[in-house]
Short mmCIF file of C-alpha atoms in Angstrom, two decimals:
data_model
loop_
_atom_site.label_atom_id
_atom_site.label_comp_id
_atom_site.label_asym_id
_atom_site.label_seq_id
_atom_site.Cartn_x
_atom_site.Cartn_y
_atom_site.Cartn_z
CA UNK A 1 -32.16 -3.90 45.86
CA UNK A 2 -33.33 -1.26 43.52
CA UNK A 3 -32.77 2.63 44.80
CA UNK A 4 -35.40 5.47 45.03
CA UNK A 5 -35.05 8.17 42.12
CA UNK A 6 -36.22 11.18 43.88
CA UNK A 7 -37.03 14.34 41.92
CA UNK A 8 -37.06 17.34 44.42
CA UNK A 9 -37.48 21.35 44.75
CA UNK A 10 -34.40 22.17 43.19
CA UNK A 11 -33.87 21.69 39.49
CA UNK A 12 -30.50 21.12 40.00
CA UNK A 13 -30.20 18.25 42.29
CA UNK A 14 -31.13 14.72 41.03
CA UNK A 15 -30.97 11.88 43.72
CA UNK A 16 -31.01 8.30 44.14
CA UNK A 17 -31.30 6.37 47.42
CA UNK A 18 -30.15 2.79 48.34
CA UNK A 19 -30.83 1.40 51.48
CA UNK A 20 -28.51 3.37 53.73
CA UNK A 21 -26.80 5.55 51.07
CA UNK A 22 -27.55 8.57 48.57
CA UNK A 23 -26.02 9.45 45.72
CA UNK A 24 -26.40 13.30 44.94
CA UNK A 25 -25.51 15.13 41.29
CA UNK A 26 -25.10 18.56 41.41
CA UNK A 27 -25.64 19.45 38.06
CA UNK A 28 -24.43 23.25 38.24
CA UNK A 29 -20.66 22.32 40.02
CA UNK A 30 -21.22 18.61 38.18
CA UNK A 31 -20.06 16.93 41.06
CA UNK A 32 -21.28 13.88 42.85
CA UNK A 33 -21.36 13.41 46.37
CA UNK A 34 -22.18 10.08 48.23
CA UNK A 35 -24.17 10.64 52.07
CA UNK A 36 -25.64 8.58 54.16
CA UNK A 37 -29.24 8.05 53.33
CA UNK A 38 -30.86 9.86 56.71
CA UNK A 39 -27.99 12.96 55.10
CA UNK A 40 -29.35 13.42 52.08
CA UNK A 41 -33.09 13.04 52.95
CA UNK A 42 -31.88 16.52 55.23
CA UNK A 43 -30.76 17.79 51.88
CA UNK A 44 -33.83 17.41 49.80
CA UNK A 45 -36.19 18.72 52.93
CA UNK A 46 -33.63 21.92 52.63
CA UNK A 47 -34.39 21.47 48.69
CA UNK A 48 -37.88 21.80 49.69
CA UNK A 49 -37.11 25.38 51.68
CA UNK A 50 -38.44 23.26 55.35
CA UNK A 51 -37.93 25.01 58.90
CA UNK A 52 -34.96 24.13 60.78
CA UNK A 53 -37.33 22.38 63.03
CA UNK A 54 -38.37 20.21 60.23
CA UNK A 55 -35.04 19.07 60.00
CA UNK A 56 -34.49 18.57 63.66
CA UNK A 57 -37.35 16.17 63.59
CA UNK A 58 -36.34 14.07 60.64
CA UNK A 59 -33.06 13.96 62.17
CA UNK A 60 -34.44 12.92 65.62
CA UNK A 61 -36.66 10.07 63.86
CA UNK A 62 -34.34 8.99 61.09
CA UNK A 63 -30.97 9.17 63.05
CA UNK A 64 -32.40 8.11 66.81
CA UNK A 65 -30.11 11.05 68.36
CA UNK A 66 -31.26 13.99 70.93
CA UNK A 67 -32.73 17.11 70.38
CA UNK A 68 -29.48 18.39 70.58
CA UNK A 69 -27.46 16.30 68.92
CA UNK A 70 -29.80 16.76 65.70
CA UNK A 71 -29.96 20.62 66.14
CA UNK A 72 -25.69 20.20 66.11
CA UNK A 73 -25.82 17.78 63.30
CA UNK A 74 -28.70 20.00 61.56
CA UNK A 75 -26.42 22.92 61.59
CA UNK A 76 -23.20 20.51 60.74
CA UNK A 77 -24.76 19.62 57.68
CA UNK A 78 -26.16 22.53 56.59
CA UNK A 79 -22.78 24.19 56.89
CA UNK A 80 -21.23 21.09 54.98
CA UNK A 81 -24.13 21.58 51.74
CA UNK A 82 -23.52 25.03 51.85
CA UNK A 83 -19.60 24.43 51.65
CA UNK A 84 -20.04 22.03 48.75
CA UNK A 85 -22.39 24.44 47.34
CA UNK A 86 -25.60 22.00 47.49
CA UNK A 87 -27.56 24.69 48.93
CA UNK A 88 -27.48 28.22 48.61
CA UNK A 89 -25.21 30.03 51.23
CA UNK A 90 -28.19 32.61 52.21
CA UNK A 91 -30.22 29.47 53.48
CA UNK A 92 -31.23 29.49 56.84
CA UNK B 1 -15.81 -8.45 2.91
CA UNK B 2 -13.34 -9.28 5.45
CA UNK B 3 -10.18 -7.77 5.89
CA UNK B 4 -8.74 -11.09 5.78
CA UNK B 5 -10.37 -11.57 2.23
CA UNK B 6 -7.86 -8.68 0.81
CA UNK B 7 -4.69 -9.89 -0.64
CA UNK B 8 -1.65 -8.14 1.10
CA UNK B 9 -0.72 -5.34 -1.65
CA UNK B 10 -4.35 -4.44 -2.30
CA UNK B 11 -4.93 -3.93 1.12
CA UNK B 12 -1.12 -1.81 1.40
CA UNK B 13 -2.07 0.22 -1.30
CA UNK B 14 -5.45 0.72 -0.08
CA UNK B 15 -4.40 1.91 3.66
CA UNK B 16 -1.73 4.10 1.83
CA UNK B 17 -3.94 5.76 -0.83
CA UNK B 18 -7.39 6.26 -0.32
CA UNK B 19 -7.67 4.75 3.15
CA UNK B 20 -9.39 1.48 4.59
CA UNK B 21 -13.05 1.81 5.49
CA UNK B 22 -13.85 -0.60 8.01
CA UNK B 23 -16.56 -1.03 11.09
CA UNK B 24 -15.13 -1.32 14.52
CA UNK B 25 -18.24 -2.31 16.88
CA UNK B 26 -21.19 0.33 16.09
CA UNK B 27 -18.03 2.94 14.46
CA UNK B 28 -17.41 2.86 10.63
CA UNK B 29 -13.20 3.75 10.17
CA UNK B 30 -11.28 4.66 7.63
CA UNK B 31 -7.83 4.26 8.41
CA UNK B 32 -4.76 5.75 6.35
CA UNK B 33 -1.42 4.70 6.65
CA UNK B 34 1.80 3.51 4.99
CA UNK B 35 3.66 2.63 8.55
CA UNK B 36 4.60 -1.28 7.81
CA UNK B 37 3.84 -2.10 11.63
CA UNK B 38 0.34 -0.92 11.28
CA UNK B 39 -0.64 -2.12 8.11
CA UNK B 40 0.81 -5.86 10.13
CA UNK B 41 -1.65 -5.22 12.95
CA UNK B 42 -4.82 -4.68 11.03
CA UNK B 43 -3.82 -7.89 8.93
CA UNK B 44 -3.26 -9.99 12.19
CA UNK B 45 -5.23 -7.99 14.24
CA UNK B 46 -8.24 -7.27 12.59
CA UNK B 47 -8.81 -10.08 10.07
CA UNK B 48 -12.80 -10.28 10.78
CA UNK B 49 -13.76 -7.01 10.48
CA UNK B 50 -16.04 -6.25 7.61
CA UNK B 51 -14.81 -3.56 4.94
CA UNK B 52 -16.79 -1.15 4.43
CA UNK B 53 -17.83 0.42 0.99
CA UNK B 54 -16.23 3.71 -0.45
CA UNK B 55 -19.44 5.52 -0.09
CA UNK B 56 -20.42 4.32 3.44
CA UNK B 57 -20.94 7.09 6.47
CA UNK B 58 -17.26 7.69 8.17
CA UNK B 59 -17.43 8.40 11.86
CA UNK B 60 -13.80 8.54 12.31
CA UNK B 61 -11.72 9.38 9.50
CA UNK B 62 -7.83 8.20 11.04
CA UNK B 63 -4.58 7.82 10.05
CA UNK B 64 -1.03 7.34 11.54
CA UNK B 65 2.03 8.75 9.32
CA UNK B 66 6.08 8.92 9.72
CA UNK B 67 6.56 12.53 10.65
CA UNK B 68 8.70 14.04 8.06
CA UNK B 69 12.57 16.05 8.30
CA UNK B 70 15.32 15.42 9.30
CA UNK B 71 13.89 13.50 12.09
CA UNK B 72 12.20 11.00 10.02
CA UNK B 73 16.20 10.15 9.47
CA UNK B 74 17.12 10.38 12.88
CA UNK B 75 14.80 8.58 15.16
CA UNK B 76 11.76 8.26 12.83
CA UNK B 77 8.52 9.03 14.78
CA UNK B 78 4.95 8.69 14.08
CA UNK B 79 1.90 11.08 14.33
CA UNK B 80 -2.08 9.91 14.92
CA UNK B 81 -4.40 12.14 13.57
CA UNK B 82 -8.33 12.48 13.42
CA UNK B 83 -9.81 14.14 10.68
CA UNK B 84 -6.48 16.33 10.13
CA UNK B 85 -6.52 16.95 13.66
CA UNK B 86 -3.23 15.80 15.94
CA UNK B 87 -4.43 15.43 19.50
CA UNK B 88 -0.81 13.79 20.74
CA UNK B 89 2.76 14.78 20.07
CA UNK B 90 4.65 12.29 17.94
CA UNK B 91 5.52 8.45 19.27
CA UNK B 92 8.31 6.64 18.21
CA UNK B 93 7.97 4.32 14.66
CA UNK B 94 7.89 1.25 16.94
CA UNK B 95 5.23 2.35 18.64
CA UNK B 96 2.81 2.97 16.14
CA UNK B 97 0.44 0.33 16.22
CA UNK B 98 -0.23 1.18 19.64
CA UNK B 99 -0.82 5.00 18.59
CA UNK B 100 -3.80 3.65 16.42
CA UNK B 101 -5.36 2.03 19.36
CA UNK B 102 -5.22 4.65 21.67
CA UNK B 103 -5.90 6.75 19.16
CA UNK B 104 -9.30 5.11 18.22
CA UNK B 105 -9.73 5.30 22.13
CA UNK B 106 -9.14 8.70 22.26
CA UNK B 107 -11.45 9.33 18.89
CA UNK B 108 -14.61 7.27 20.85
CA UNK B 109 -14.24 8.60 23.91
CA UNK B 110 -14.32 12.08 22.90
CA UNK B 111 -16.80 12.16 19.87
CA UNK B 112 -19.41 9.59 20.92
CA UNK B 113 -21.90 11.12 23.49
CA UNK B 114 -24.86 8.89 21.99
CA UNK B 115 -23.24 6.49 24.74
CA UNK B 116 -21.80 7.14 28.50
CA UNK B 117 -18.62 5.24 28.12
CA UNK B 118 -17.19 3.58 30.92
CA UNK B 119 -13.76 2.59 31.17
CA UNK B 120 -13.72 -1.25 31.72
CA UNK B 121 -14.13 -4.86 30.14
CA UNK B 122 -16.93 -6.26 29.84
CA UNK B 123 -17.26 -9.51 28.60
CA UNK B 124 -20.83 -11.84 28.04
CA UNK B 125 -21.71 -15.44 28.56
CA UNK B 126 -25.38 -17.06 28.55
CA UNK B 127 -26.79 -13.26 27.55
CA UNK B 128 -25.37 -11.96 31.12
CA UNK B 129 -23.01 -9.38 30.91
CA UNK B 130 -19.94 -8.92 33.25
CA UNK B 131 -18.43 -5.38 33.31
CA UNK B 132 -14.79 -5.12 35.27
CA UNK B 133 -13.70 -2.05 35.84
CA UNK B 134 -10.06 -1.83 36.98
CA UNK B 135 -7.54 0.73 37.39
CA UNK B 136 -3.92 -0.16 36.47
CA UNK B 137 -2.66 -3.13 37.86
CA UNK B 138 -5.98 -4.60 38.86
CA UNK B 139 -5.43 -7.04 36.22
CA UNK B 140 -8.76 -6.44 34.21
CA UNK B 141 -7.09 -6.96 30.82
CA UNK B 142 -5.35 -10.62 31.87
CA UNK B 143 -8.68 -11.22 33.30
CA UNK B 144 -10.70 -9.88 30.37
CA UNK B 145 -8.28 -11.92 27.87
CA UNK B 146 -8.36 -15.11 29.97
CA UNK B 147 -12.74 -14.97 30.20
CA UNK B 148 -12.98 -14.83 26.01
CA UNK B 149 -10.63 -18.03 25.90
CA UNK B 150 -13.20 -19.65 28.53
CA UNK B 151 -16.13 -19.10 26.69
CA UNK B 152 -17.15 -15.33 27.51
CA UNK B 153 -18.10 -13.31 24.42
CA UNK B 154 -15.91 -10.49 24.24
CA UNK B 155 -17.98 -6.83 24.11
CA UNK B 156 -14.35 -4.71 24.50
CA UNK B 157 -11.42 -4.95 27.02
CA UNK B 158 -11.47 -0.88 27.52
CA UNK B 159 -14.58 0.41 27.00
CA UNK B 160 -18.26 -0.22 28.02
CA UNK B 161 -20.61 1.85 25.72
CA UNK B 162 -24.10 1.91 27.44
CA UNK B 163 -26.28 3.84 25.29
CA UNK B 164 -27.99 7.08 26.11
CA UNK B 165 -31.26 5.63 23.51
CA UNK B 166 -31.95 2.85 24.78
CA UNK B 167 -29.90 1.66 28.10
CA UNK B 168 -27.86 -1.30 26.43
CA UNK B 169 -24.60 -1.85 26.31
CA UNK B 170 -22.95 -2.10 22.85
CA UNK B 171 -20.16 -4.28 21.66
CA UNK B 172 -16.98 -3.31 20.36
CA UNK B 173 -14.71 -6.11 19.89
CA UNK B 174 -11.29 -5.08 19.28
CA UNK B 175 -7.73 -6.31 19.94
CA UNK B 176 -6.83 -6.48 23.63
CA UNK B 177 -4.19 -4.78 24.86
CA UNK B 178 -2.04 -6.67 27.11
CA UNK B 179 1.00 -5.34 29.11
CA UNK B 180 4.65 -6.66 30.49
CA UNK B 181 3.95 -10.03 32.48
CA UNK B 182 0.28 -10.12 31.70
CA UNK B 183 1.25 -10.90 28.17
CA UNK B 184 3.49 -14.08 28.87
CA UNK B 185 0.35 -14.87 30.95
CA UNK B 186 -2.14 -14.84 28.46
CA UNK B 187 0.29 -16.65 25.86
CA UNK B 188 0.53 -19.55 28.52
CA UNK B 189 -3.14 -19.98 29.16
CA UNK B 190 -4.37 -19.62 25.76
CA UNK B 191 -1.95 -21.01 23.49
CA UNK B 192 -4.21 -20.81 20.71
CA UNK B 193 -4.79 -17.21 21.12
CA UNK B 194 -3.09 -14.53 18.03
CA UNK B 195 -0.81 -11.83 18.90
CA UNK B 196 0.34 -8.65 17.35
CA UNK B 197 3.90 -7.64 17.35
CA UNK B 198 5.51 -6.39 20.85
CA UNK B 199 5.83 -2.67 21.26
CA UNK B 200 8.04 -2.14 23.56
CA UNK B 201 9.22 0.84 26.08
CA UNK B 202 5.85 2.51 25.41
CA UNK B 203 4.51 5.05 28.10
CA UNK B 204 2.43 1.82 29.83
CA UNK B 205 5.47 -0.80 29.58
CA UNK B 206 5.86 -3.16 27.25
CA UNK B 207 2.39 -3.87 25.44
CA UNK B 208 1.11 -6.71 22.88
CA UNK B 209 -2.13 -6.90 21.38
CA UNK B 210 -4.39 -10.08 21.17
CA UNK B 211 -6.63 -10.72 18.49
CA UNK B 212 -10.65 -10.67 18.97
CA UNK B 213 -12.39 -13.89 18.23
CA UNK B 214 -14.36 -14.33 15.11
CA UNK B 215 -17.54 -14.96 17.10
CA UNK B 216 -17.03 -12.05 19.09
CA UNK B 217 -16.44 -10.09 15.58
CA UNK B 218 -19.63 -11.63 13.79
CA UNK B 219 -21.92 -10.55 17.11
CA UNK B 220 -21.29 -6.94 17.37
CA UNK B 221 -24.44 -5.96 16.94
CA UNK B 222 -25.73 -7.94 19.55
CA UNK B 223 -26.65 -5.67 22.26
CA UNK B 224 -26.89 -6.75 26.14
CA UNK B 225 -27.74 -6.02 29.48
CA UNK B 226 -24.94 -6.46 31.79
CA UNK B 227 -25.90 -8.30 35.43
CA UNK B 228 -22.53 -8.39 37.05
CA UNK B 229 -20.25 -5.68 38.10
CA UNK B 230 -16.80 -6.53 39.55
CA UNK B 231 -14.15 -4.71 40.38
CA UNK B 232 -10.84 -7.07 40.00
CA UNK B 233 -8.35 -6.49 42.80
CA UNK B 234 -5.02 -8.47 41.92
CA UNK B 235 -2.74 -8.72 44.93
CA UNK B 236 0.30 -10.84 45.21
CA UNK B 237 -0.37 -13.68 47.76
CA UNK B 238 -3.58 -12.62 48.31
CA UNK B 239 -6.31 -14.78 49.86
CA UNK B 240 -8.98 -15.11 47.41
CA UNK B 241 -12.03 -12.83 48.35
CA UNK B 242 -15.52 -11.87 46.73
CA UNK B 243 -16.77 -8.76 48.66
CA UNK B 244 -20.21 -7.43 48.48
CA UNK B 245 -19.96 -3.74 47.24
CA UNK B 246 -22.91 -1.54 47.75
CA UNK B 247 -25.26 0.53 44.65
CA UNK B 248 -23.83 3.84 46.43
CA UNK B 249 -19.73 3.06 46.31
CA UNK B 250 -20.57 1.07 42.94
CA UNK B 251 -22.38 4.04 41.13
CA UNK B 252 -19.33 6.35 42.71
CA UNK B 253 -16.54 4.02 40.88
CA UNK B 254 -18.35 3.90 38.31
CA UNK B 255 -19.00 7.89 37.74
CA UNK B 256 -14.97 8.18 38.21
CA UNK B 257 -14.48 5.99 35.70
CA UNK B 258 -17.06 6.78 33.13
CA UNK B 259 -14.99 9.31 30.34
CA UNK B 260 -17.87 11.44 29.31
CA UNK B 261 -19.54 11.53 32.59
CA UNK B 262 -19.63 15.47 32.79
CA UNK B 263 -20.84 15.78 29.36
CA UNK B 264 -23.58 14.14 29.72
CA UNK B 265 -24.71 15.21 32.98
CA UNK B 266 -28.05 14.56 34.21
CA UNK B 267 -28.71 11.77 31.86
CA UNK B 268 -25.40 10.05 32.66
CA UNK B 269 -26.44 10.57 36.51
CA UNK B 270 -29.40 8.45 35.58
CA UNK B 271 -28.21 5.87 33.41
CA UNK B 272 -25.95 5.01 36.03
CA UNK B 273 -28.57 4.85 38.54
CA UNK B 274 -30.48 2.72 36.15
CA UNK B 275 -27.57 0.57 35.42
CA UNK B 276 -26.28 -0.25 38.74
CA UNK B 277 -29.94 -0.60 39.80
CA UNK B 278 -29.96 -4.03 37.82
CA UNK B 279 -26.65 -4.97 38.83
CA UNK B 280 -24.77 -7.69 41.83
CA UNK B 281 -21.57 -5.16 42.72
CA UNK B 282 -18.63 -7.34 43.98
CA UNK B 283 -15.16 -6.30 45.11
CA UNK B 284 -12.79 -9.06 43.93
CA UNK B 285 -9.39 -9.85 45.43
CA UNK B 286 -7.44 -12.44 43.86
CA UNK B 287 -3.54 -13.92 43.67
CA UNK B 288 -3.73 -15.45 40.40
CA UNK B 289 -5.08 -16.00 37.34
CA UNK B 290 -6.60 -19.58 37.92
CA UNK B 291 -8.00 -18.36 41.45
CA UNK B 292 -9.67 -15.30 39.33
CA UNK B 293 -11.49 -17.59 36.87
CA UNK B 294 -12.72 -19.55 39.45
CA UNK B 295 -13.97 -16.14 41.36
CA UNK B 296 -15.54 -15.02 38.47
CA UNK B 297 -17.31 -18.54 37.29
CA UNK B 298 -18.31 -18.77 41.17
CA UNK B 299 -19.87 -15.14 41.16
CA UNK B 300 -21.85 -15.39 38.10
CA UNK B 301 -22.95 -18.93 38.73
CA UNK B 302 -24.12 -18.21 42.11
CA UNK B 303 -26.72 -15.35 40.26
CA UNK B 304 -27.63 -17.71 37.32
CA UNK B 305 -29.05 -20.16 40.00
CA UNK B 306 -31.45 -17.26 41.77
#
């Protein structure tokens, strides 16, 4: 299987996708984080400054869960990137 | 010239004077000592390595020397140093082979960002490459060791050096290091094999070197592409077991155990990507040696046949 190299919005995020996983670099903190793939597609549509209700969709399509179980996970996750410093802490 | 073409005292009085200028893998040495038990290990150690001349380009200018006062009396120690510069406190004399090779380990790993350097064997046979990871224990030396005396080219037992130019990985045969009951291992299954002296009590048990091949020595410029990546799981009693492991987890071990990882940042993040892209990842459990070479032979066969 050979992964997707995805360039995105923010400079400082490479990813790489393989089947059901991502593998995200972080190149201001360094670290890299391994998500599941439908996790880190959230990540680079946050990269790309979407709506919440962008998200919510992915999440409803790509992770076959609820409205409201994607608006909880949306907000989960979010929380999580911002924690980890993925994303910047004023995003909303 | 070899190193085995010098005659004893020339080469003594060359390590102790002006220093022995030799090529390890794509890394041109000079090495300067008068320590008895090192000048031993490059004679039995490093026989096929090709001198270099006096004028040649020095990456690493090393040496390893008795520390001096009154402790060089008392319990005589010795000191590695690169270019002048002493990056470990002093080891005991009978350790000081073993303070060149880690040493030159140290030296590579931290002045040689033309490559991402992962720590692991790797090892090549029919111009596929097999890279084996292993944290302590997991038995990637023994295995690593056993593979070259079955017909596997050896590239290096500690260190994969995947190049930041041009994605290949680059071979530098040097003695493996073998510890406590692996080395009584290896001396069973490859009688033939040459071994250093034992240094014992060291930091990592008791350790003995084995000698690269001279085929191994002679292809070191031979670049490859690796196709396998296992990680070697030795477990006492253990039922053999070859376990698919996926790009994601693979690329993760692989970032933990690459040295210069954060140095190299975004290009490291993508020459791992690229490199486990073209990779079969395994997880590989086994109980013994035998079982192991049969895991591997199994693993690499199976792809050869695709």
């Amino acid at each position: 299987m050979v992964g997707r190299c995805q360039k995105n919005s923010s400079p400082s995020l490479l990813f790489q996708f393989w089947g059901e996983e991502c593998v995200v670099y972080n190149a201001l903190s360094g670290d890299t984080h391994l998500l599941p793939a439908p996790h880190g597609e959230i990540l680079q549509l946050i990269t790309q400054d979407v709506r919440e209700e962008a998200l919510i969709d992915h999440l409803i399509t790509g992770c076959a869960v609820s409205h409201g179980e994607a608006v909880e996970l949306s907000r989960s996750l979010v929380k999580n990137y911002k924690k980890l410093g993925l994303i910047d802490p004023l995003w909303n | 010239m070899l190193i085995s073409d010098i005659r004893h005292k020339t080469l003594k009085q060359q390590l102790s004077n002006q220093g022995l200028p030799f090529r390890v893998g794509p890394f041109n040495v000079s090495l300067k000592t008068a320590v008895p038990t090192v000048l031993r290990h490059i004679e039995t150690l490093y026989p096929h390595s090709e001198t270099l001349d006096n004028n040649a380009f020095i990456d690493f200018y090393v040496a390893v020397n008795q520390v001096a006062g009154l402790r060089h009396w008392l319990k005589p120690q010795v000191v590695f140093s690169f270019d002048g510069y002493k990056p470990f406190k002093p080891l005991p004399l009978e350790q000081a082979s073993a303070a060149f090779e880690w040493g030159l380990n140290w030296c590579i790993a931290s002045a040689s960002h033309q490559y991402l350097i992962i720590h692991s064997a790797v090892v090549e046979k029919n111009g596929q490459g097999l890279i084996l990871p292993g944290s302590p224990g997991s038995g990637k030396s023994t295995l690593c060791a056993a593979l070259v005396h079955r017909g596997w080219r050896l590239l290096s037992d500690e260190m994969v050096l995947l190049s930041v130019a041009d994605g290949m990985i680059y071979p530098i045969p040097r003695p493996v290091s073998l510890k406590n009951q692996s080395i009584e291992i290896i001396k069973e299954f490859a009688q033939e094999a040459i071994f250093g002296e034992r240094v014992e009590g060291t930091t990592k048990g008791d350790i003995e070197h084995m000698c690269a091949s001279q085929d191994s020595i002679q292809r070191l410029s031979i670049a490859i592409n690796a196709r396998h990546l296992v990680f070697p799981h030795y477990q006492s009693g253990c039922k053999t077991e070859v376990v698919p492991l996926s790009k994601g987890k693979a690329a993760m071990n692989l970032i933990e155990n690459a040295f210069n990882f954060n140095i190299l940042g975004a290009v490291g993040f993508n020459m791992i990507s690229d490199l486990v892209n073209s990779l079969e990842c395994y997880d590989f459990f086994y109980p013994n040696l035998h079982q192991a070479l049969d895991g591997i032979e199994l693993i690499t066969s199976a792809k050869q046949q695709d």
